[in-house]
Short mmCIF file of C-alpha atoms and ligand atoms in Angstrom, two decimals:
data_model
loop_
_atom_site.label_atom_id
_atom_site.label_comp_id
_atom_site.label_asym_id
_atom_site.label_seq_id
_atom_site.Cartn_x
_atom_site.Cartn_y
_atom_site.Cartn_z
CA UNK B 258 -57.84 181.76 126.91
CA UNK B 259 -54.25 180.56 125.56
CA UNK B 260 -51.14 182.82 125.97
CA UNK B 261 -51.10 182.37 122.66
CA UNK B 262 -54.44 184.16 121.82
CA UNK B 263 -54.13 187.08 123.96
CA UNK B 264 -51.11 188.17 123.04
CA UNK B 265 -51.65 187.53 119.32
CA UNK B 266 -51.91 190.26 116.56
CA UNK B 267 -54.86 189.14 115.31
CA UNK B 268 -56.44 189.00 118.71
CA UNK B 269 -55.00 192.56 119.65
CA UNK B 270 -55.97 193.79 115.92
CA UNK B 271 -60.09 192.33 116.46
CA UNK B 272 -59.88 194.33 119.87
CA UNK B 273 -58.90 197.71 118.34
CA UNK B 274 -61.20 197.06 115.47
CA UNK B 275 -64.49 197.10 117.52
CA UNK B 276 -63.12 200.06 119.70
CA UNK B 277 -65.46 202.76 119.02
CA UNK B 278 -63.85 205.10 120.81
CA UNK B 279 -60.84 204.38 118.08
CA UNK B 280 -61.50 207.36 115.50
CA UNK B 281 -60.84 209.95 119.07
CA UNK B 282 -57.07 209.17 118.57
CA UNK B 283 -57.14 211.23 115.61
CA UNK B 284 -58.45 214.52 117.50
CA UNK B 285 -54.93 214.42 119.42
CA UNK B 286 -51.55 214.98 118.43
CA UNK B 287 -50.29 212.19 119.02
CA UNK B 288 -45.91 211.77 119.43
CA UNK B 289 -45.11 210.32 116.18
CA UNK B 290 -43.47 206.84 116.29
CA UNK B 291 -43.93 206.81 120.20
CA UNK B 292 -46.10 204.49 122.87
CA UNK B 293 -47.48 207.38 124.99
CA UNK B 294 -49.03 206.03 128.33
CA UNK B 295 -48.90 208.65 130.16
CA UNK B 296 -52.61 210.29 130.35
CA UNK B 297 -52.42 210.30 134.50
CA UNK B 298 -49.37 212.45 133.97
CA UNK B 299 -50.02 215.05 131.00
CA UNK B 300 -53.09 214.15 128.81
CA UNK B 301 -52.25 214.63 125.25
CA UNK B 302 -52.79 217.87 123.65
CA UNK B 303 -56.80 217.88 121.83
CA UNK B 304 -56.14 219.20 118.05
CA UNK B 305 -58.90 221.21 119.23
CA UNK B 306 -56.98 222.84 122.12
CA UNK B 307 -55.42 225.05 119.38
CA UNK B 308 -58.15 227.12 118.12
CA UNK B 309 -59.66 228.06 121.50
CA UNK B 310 -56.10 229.33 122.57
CA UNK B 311 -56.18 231.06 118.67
CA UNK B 312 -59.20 232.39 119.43
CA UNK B 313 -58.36 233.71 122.63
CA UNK B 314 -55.38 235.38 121.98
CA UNK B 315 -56.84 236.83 118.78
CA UNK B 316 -59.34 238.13 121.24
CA UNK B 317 -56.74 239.88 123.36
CA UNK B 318 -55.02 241.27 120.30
CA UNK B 319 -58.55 242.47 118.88
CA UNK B 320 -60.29 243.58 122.14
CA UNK B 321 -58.19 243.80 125.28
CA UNK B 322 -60.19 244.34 128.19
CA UNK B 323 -63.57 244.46 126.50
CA UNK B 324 -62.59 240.26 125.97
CA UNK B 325 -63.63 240.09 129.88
CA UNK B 326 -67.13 240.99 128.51
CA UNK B 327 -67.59 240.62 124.90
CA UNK B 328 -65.12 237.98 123.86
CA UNK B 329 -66.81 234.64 122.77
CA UNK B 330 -67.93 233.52 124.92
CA UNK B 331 -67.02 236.20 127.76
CA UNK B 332 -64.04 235.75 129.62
CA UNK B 333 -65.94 236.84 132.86
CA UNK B 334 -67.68 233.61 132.51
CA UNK B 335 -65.24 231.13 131.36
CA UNK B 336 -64.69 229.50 135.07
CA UNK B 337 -68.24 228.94 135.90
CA UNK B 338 -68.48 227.51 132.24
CA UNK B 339 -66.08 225.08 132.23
CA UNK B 340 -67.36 223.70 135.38
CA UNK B 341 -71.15 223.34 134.06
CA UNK B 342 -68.76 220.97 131.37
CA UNK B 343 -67.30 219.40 134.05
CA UNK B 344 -70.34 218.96 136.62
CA UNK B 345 -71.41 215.70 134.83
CA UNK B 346 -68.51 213.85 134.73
CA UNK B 347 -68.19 214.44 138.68
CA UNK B 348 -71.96 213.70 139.03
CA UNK B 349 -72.13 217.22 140.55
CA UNK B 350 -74.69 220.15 140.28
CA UNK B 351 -73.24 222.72 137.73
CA UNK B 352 -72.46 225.86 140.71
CA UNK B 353 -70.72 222.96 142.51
CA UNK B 354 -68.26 222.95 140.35
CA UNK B 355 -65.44 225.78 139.33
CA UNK B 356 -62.64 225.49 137.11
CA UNK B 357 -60.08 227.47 139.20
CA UNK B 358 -56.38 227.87 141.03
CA UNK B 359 -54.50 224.26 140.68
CA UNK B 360 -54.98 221.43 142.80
CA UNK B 361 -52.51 222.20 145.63
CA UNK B 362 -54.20 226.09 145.77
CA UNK B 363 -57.63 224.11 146.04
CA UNK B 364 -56.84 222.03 148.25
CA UNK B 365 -55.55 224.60 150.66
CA UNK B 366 -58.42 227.13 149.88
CA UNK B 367 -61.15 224.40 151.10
CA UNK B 368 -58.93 222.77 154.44
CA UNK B 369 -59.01 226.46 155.10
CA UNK B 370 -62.87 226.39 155.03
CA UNK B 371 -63.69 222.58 156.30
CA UNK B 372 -60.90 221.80 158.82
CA UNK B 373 -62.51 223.09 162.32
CA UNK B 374 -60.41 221.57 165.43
CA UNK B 375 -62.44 221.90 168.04
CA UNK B 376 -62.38 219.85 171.47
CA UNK B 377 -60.83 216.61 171.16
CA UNK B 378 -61.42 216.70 167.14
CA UNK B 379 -58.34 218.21 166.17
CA UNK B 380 -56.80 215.73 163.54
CA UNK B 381 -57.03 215.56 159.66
CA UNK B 382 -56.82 212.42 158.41
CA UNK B 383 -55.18 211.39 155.28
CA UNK B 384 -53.51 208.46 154.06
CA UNK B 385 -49.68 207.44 153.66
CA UNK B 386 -49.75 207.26 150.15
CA UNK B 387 -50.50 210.95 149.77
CA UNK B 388 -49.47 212.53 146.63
CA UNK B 389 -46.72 214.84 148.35
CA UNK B 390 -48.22 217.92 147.68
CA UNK B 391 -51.09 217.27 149.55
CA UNK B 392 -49.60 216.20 152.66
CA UNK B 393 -47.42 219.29 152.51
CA UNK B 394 -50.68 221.41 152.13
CA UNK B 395 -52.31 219.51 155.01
CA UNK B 396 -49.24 219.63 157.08
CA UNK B 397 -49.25 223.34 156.40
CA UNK B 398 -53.10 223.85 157.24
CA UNK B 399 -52.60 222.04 160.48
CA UNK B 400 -49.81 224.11 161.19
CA UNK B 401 -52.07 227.67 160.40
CA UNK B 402 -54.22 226.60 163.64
CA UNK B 403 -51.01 226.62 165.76
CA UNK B 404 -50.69 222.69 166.04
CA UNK B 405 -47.99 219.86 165.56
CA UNK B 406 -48.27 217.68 162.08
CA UNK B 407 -46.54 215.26 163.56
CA UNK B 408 -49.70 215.15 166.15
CA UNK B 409 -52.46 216.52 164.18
CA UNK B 410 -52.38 215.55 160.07
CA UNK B 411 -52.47 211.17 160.57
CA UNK B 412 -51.72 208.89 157.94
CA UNK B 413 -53.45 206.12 157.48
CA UNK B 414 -51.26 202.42 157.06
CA UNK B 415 -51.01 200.98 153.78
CA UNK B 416 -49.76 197.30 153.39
CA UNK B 417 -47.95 196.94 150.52
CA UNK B 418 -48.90 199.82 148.60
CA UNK B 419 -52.83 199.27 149.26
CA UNK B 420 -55.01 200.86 151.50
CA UNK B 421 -57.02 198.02 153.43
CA UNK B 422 -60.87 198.63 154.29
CA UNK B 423 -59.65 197.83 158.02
CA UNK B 424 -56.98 200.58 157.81
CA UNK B 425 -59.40 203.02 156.97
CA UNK B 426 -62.22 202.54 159.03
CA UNK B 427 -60.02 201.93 162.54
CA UNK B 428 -58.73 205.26 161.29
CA UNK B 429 -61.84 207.40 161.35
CA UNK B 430 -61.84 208.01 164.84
CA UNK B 431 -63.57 210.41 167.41
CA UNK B 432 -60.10 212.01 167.18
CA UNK B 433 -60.68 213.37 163.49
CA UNK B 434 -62.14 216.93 161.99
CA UNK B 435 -61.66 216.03 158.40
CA UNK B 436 -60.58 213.21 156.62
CA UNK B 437 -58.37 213.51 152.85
CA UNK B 438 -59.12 210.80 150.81
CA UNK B 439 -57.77 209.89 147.10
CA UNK B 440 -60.46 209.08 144.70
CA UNK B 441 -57.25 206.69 143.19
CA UNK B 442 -54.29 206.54 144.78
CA UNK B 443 -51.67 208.11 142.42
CA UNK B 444 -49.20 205.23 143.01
CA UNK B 445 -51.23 201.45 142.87
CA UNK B 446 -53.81 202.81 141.29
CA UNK B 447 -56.58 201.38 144.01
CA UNK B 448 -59.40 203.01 144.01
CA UNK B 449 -61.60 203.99 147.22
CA UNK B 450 -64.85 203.87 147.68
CA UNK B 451 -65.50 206.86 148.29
CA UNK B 452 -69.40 206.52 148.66
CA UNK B 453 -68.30 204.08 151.57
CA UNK B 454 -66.27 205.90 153.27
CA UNK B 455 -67.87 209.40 153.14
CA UNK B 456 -70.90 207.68 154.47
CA UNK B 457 -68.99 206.07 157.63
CA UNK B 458 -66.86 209.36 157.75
CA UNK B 459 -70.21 211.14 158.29
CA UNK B 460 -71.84 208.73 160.90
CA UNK B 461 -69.23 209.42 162.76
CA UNK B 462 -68.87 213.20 162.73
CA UNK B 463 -65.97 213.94 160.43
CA UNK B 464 -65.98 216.41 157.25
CA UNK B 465 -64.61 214.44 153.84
CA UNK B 466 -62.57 216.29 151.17
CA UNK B 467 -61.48 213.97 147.94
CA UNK B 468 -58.27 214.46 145.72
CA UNK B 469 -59.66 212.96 142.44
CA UNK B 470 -56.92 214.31 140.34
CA UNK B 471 -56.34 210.18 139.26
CA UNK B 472 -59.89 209.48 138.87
CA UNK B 473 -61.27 212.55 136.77
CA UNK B 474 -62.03 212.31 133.45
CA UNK B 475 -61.72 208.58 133.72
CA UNK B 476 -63.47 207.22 136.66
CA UNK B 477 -67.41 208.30 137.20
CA UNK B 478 -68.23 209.74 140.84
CA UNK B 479 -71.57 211.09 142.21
CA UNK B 480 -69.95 213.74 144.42
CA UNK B 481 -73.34 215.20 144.95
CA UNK B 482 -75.42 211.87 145.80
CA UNK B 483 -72.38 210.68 147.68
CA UNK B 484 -72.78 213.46 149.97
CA UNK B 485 -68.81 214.33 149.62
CA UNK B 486 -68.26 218.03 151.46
CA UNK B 487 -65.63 218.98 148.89
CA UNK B 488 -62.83 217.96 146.27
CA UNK B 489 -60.50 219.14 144.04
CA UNK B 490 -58.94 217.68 141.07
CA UNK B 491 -56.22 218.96 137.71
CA UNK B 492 -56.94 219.65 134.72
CA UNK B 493 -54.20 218.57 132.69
CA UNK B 494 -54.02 215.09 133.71
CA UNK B 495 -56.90 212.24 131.96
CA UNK B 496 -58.59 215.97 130.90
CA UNK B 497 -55.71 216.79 128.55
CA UNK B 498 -55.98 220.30 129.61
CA UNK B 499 -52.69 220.77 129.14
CA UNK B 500 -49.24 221.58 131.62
CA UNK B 501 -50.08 223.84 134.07
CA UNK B 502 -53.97 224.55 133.15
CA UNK B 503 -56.70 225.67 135.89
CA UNK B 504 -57.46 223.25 137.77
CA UNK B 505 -61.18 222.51 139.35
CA UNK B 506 -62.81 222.13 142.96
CA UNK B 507 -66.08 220.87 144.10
CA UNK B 508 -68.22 222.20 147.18
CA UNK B 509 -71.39 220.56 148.03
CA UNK B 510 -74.28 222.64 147.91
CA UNK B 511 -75.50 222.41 151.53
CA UNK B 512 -71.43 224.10 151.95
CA UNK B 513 -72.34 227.17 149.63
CA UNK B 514 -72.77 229.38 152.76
CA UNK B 515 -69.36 228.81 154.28
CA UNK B 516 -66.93 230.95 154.58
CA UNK B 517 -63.50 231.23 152.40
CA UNK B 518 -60.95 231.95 154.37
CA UNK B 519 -58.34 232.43 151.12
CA UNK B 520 -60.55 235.01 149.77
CA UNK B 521 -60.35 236.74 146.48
CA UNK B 522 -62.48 238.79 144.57
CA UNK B 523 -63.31 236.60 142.14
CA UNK B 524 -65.13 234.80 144.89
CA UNK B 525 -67.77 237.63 144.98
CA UNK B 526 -71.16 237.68 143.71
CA UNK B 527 -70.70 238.65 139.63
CA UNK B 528 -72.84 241.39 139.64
CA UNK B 529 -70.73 242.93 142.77
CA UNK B 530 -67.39 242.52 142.06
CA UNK B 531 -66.88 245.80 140.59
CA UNK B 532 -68.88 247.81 142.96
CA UNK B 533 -65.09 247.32 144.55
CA UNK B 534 -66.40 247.52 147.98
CA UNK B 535 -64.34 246.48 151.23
CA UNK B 536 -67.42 243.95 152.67
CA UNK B 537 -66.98 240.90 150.45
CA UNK B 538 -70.21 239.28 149.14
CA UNK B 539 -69.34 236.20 148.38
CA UNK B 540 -71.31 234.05 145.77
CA UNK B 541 -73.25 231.10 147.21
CA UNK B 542 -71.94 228.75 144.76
CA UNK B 543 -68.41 226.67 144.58
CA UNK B 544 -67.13 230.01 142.91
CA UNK B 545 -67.07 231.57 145.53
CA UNK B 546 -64.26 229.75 146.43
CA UNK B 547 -62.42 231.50 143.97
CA UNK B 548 -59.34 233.51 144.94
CA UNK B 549 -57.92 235.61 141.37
CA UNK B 550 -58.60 236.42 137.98
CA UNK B 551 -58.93 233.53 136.13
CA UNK B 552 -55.40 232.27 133.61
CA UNK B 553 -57.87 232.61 130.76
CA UNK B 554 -55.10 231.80 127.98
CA UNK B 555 -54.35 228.37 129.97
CA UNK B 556 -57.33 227.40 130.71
CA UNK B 557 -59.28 227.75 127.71
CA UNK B 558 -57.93 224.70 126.50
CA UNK B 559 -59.76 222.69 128.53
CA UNK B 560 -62.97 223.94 126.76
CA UNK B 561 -61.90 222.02 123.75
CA UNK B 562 -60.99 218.79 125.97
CA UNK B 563 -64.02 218.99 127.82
CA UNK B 564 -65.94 218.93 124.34
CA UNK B 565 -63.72 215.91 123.54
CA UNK B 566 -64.93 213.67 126.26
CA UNK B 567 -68.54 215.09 125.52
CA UNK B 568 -68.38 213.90 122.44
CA UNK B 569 -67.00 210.49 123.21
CA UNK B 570 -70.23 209.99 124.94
CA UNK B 571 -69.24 211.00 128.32
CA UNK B 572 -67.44 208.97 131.28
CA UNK B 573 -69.47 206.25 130.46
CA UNK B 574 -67.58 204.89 127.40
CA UNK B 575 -64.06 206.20 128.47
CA UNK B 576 -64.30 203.75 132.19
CA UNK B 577 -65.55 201.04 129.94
CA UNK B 578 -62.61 201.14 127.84
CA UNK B 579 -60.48 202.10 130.31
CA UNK B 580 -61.00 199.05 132.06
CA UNK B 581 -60.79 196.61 128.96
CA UNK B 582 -57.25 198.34 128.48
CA UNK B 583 -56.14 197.95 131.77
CA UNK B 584 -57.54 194.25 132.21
CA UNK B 585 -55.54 193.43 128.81
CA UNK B 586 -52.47 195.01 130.69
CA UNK B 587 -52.62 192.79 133.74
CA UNK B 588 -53.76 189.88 132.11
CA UNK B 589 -50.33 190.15 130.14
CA UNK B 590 -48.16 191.54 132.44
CA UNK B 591 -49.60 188.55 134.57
CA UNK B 592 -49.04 185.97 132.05
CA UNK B 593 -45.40 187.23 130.74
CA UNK B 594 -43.37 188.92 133.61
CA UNK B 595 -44.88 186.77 136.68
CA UNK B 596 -42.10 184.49 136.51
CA UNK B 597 -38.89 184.61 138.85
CA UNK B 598 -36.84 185.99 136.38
CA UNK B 599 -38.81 189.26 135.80
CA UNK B 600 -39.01 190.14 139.48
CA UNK B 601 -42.81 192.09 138.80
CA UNK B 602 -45.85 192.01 139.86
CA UNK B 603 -48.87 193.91 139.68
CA UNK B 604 -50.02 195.81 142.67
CA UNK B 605 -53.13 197.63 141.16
CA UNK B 606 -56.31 195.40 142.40
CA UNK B 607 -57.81 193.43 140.12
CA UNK B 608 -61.38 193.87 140.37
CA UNK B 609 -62.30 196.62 138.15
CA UNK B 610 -64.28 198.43 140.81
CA UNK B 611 -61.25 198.94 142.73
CA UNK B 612 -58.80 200.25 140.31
CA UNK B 613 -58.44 203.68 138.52
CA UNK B 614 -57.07 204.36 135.13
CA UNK B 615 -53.55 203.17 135.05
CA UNK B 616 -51.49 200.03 136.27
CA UNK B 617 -48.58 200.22 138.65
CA UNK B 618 -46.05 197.31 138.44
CA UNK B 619 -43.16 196.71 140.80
CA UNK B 620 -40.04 196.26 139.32
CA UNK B 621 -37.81 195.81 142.03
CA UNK B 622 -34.58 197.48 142.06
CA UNK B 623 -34.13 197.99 138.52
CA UNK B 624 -37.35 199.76 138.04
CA UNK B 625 -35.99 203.06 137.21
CA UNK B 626 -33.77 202.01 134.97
CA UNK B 627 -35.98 199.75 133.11
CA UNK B 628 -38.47 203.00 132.80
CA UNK B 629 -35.42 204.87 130.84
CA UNK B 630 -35.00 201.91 128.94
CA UNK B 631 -38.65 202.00 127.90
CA UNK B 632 -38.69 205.50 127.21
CA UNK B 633 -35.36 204.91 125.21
CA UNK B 634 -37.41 202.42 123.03
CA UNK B 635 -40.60 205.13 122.77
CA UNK B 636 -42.51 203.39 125.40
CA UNK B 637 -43.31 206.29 127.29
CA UNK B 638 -44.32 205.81 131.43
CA UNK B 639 -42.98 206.89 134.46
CA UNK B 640 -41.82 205.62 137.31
CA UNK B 641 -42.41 206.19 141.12
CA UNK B 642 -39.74 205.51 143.94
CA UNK B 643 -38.67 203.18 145.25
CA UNK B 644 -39.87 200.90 142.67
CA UNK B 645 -43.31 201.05 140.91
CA UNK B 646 -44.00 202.03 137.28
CA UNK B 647 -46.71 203.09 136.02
CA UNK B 648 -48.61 202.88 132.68
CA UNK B 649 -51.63 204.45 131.84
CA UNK B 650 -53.42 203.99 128.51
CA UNK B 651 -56.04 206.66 127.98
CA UNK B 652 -59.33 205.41 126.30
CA UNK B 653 -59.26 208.52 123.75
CA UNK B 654 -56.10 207.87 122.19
CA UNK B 655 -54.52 204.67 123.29
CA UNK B 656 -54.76 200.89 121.69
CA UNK B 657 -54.86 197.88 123.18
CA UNK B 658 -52.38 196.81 120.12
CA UNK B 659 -50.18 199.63 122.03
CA UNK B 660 -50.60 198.39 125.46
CA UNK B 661 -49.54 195.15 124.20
CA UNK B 662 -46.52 196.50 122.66
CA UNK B 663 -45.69 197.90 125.70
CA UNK B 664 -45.55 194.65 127.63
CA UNK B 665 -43.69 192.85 125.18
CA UNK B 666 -40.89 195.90 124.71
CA UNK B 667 -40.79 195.61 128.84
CA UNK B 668 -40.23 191.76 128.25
CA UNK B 669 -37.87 191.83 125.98
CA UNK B 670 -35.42 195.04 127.56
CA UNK B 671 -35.49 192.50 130.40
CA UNK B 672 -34.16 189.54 128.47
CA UNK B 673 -31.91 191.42 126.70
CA UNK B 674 -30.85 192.87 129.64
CA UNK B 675 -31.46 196.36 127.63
CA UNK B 676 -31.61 198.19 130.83
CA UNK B 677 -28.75 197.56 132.86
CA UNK B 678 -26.56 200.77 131.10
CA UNK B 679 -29.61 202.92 132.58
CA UNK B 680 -28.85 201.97 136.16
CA UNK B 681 -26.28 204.45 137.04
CA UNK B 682 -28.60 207.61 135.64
CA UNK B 683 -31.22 209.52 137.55
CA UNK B 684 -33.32 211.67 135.60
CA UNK B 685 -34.41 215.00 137.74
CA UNK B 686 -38.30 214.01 136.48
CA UNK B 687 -39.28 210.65 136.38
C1 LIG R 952 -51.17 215.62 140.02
C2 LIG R 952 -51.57 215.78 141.44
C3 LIG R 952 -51.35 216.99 142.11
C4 LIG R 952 -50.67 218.13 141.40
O1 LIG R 952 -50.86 219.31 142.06
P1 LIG R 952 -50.56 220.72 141.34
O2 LIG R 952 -50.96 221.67 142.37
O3 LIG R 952 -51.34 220.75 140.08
O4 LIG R 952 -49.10 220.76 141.02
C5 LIG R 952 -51.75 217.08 143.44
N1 LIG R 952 -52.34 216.04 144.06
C6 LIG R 952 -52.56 214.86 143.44
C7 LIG R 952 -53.20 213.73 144.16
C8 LIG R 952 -52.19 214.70 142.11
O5 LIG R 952 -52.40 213.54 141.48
#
């Protein structure tokens, strides 16, 4: 294909035109006049989102504490619902999955339950590209059992922003209790084979936990049939939950009787958490990994966005178009920024298999002000030090007319030199 032809309007246009997810953009609000690409981030708000809140808080106002039982549906309920929604898209049974805490909480609450160091196997294994958070909770966890990070939680390598299959395997040694992986990494946007690794993690004695919180509601997974031991994941992220919703975790079922060290007494049995007794009886099901009430105001949202993707025919459609978009953007960010003068590259792998939802490109030195120059023009991304940014077009409300746009505004702030007023600023969130 020409350079011509793929960056066309009328090939864009023909694209977007057989798109049948296209009519989903309308069930967001979408930023008027903007290019929002920023679904890894905060998903866009579901028009839907609305009445469930409405209906919710109308609730409250109407009922107060009878909504626990006789709102609709109950709010007693609502966690163990939302994760029946979100079993399939994790290829999980629905009581492995609860929509609960946030995704640092989660994480803690199941290190505290998997991460044994006993013997020689003392380590937790995670890799260098960690999404901060998580290394702090792992750090923290190791610390809980009396021993050094700086000994105990081990990153694996990365070259250049990627995680090599040699990194990881020399990694999972004798040495290791548990091992952290991303389903994506949050920066390149690789993503692991997690079915791989879990398997080799497992031959060799070691417990796997998996951050998907990049790879939900975009990428499939088969936590159950991959045999993963847990994971945990956001909400508000390619789920459009919204800032700050519950998040979800995942326990295997052949996990359910292990113990929760966070307890809470939401992680009891229903029908005993009101007998208020000392003994805890916890539930044999991921839920019982809850710790407190459920936010029921914040997280109802996600009922609406989890009907969203339902409707959109499930993971299925939204990874096929996710990769089409994604594909367009490297093909064009190959084609019009690869030359000296542009100083980028892509570092998200190319084959599809291997990548998530968005695209990370390095921009060199200038990269964060070229991001506020973007964001100046409505080309909304982010950007991650020292020098990646990322874009990430969602395949329920984004274009590949947009994702071409994007490119082009990039290409020309560059020319112009549009961004060089930027480079003095530094934005608290990027
Ligand atoms: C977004 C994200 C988080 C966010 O954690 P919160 O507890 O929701 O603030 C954690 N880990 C990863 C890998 C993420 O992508």
């Amino acid at each position: 294909m020409s350079e011509t032809d793929l960056t066309s309007t009328g090939f864009v246009a023909a694209l977007d035109r057989d798109d049948p997810l296209a009519p989903f953009r309308d069930r967001f609000f979408y930023p008027e006049g903007k290019i929002y690409l920023l679904g890894n981030s905060l998903g866009l708000m579901p028009k839907a989102a609305r009445a469930s809140i409405e209906r919710v808080t109308g609730e409250w106002e109407q009922l107060a504490i009878d909504g626990w039982m006789h709102g609709n549906p109950p709010w007693f309920w609502l966690a163990e619902r939302l994760g029946e929604r979100m079993a399939p898209l994790m290829g999980a049974e629905a009581e492995e999955v609860i929509a609960t805490g946030t995704t640092t909480v989660n994480l803690h609450a199941l290190t505290a339950a998997f991460y044994e160091p006993k013997g020689r196997r003392t380590k937790i294994l995670t890799d260098s590209l960690a999404f901060p958070s998580d290394a702090f909770a792992l750090q923290g966890q190791v610390r809980l059992h009396g021993l050094d990070p700086a000994e105990h939680l081990v990153l694996i390598p990365n070259q250049l922003e990627i995680l090599t299959d040699e990194a990881i395997a020399a990694t999972l040694t004798g040495e290791v209790a548990l091992v952290v992986l991303p389903a994506v990494v949050y920066r390149s946007g690789q993503r692991l084979d997690i079915q791989k690794w879990t398997r080799l993690a497992h031959n060799r004695g070691i417990l796997v936990g998996v951050d998907c919180s990049h790879a939900a509601g975009i990428v499939p997974h088969r936590l159950h049939d991959w045999e993963v031991d847990f994971a945990v994941w956001c909400g508000y992220k390619y789920l459009n939950g919204g800032p700050g919703c519950s998040a979800f975790l995942f326990v295997h079922r052949r996990h359910f009787h292990r113990t929760a060290p966070l307890a809470g007494w939401f992680g009891s049995k229903k029908e005993k958490q009101f007998t208020m007794s000392l003994d805890l009886d916890k539930q044999e099901t991921a839920g019982g990994w809850q710790i407190s009430s459920p936010g029921i105001i914040g997280s109802v949202s996600l009922e609406a966005s989890l009907a969203t993707i339902q409707a959109a025919g499930g993971i299925s459609p939204l990874r096929e178009k996710s990769l089409r978009l994604t594909g367009y953007l490297i093909d064009l960010a190959d084609r019009l920024l690869s030359a000296n003068r542009y100083g980028i590259s892509v570092v998200t792998p190319r084959q599809p298999e291997r990548r998530g939802g968005h695209v990370a490109l390095r921009c060199g030195a200038d990269g964060l002000a070229i991001a506020q120059a973007l964001k100046s023009r409505g080309v909304i991304v982010d950007f991650r030090a020292p020098d990646l940014i990322r874009l990430a077009p969602s395949p329920l409300y984004n274009t590949f007319s947009e994702t071409r746009k994007a490119v082009l505004v990039l290409k020309e702030i560059i020319d112009s030199g549009a961004h060089e007023p930027f480079r003095s600023q530094r934005p608290l969130v990027t």
